[in-house]
Tab-separated table of C-alpha atoms and ligand atoms in Angstrom:
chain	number	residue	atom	x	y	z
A	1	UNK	CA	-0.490	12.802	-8.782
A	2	UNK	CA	1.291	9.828	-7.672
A	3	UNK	CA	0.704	8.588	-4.120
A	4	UNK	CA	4.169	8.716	-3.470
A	5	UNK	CA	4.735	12.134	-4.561
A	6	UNK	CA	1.025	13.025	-2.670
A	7	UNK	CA	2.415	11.395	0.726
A	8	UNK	CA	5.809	13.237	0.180
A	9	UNK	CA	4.246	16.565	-0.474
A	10	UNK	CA	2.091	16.319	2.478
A	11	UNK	CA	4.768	15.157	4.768
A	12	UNK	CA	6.121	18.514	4.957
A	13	UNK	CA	3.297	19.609	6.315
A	14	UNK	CA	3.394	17.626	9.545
A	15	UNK	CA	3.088	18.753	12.990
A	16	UNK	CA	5.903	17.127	14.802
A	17	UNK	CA	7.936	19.526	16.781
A	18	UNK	CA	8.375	16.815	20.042
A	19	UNK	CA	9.765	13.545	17.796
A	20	UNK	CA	11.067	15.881	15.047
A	21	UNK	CA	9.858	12.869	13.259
A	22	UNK	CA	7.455	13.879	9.994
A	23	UNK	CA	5.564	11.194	8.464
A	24	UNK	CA	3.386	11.706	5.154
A	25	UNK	CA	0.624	8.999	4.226
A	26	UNK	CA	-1.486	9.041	1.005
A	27	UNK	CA	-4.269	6.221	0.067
A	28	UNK	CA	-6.302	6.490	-2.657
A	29	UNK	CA	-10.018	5.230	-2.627
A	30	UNK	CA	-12.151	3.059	-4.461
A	31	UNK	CA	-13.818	6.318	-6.801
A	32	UNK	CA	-9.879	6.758	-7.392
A	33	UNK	CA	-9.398	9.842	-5.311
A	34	UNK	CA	-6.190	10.629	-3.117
A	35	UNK	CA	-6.601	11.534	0.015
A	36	UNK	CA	-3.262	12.187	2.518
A	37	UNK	CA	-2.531	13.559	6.226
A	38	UNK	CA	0.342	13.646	8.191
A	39	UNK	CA	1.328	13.295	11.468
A	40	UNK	CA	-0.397	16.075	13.969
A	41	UNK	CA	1.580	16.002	17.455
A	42	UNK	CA	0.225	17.659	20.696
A	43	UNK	CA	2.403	18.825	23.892
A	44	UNK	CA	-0.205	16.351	25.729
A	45	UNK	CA	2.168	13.043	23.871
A	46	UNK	CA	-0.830	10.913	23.417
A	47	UNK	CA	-3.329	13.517	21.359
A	48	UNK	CA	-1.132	13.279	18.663
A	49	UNK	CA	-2.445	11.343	15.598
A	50	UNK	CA	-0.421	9.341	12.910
A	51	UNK	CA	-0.185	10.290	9.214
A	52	UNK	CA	-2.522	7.262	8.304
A	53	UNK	CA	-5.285	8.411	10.788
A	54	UNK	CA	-5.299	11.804	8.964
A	55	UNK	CA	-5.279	10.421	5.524
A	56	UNK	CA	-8.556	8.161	6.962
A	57	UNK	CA	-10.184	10.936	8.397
A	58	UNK	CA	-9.886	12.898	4.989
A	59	UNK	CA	-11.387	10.068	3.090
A	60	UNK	CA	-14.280	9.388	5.500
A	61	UNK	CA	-15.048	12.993	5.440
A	62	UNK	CA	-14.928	13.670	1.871
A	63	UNK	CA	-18.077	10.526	2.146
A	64	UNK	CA	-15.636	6.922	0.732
A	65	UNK	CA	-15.541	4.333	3.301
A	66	UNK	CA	-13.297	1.671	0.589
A	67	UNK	CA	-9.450	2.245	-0.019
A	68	UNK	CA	-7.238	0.399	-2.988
A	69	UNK	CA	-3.945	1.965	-2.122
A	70	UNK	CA	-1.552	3.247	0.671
A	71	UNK	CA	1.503	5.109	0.461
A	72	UNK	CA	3.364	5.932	3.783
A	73	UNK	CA	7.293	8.111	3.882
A	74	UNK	CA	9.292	9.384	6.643
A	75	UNK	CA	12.354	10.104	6.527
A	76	UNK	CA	13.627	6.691	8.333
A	77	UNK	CA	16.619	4.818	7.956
A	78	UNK	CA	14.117	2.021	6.787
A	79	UNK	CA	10.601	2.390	5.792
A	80	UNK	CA	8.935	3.075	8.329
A	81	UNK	CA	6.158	0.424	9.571
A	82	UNK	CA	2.762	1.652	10.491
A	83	UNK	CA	2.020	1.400	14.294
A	84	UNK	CA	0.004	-1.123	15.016
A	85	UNK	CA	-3.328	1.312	15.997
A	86	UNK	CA	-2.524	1.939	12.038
A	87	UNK	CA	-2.500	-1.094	10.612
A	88	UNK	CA	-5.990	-2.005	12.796
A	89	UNK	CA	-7.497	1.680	11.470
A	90	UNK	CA	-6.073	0.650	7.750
A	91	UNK	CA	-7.697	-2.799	8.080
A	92	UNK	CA	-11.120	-0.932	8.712
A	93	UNK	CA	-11.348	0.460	5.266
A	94	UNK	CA	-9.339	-1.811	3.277
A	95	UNK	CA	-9.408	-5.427	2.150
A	96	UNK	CA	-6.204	-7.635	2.826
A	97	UNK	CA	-5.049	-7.826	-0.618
A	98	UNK	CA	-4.354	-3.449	-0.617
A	99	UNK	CA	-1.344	-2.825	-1.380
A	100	UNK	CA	0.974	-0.775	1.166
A	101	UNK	CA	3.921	0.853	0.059
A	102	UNK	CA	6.189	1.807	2.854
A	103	UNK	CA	9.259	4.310	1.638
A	104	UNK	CA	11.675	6.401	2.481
A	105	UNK	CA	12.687	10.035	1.828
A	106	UNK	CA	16.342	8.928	0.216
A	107	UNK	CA	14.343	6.616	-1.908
A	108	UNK	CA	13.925	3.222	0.098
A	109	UNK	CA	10.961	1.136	-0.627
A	110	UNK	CA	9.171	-2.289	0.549
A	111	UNK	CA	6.169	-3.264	-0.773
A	112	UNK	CA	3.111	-4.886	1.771
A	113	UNK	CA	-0.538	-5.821	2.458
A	114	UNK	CA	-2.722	-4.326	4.824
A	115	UNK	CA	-3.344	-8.221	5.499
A	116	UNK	CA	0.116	-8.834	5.979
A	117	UNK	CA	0.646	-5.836	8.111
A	118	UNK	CA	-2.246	-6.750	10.591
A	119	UNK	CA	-2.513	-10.670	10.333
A	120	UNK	CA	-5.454	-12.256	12.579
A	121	UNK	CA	-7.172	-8.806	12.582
A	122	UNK	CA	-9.971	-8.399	14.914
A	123	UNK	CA	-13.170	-7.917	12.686
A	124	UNK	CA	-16.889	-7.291	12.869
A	125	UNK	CA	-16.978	-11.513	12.385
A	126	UNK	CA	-15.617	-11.953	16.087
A	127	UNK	CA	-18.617	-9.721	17.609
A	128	UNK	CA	-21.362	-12.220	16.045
A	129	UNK	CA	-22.922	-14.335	18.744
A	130	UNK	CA	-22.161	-17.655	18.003
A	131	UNK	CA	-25.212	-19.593	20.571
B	201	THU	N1	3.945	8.144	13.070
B	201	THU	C1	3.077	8.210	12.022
B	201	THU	O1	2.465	9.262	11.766
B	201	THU	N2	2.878	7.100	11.282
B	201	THU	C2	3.585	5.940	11.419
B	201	THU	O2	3.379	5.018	10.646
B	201	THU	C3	4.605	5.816	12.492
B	201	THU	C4	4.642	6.940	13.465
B	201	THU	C5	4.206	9.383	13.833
B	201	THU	C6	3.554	9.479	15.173
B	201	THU	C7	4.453	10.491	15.868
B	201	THU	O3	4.015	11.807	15.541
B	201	THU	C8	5.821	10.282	15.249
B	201	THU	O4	5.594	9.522	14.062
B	201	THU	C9	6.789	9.522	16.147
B	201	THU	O5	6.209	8.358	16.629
């Protein structure tokens, strides 16, 4: 399956009855897999967890630490842009060249980076004693 049509599947599967707002996010890994999640709200506002974080947490489970690919759809005027706790989990996994397709429901598109999404990332590099 494409990642598109994964993310769109599992976006009606989200959890959002406070925004009303569902958001479906497929990546696919570096064995090739696809792995999605969608956003998981909570009546305590800031429990709730993005689309991307699910999709993440499905990969890391399933034992792949490398993604290649990310797909992300709401049903936005635009396409939607990760938040930025995204694009820092997305950078985690992902070197800055992955492609990021960000669509919309009624068939919007624009094509990204992770790199572009999350420039002057904080990485592993800045925690290196430099003395
Ligand atoms: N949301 C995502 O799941 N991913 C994004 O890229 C943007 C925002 C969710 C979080 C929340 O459940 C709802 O959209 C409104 O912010």
């Amino acid at each position: 399956m494409s990642l598109m049509n994964a993310a769109r599947e599992v976006r009606e599967n989200a959890y959002a009855p406070y925004s009303k707002f569902k958001v479906g996010a497929a990546i696919r890994s570096a064995s090739g897999v696809v792995y999605t999640g969608c956003n998981v709200e909570n009546v305590a506002y800031p429990e709730g967890t993005c689309a991307e974080a699910g999709a993440i947490a499905a990969m890391v489970a399933a034992g792949e630490t490398r993604l290649t690919e990310v797909t992300v759809i709401a049903d936005s005027p635009s396409p939607v842009p990760p938040c930025g706790g995204c694009r820092q989990k997305l950078a985690e996994f992902a070197d800055a060249d992955v492609p990021v397709v960000l669509a919309t429901t009624a068939g919007a598109r624009l094509e990204t980076t992770v790199g572009d999404l999350l420039p002057g990332r904080f990485d592993a590099g800045h925690m290196t004693n430099a003395s």
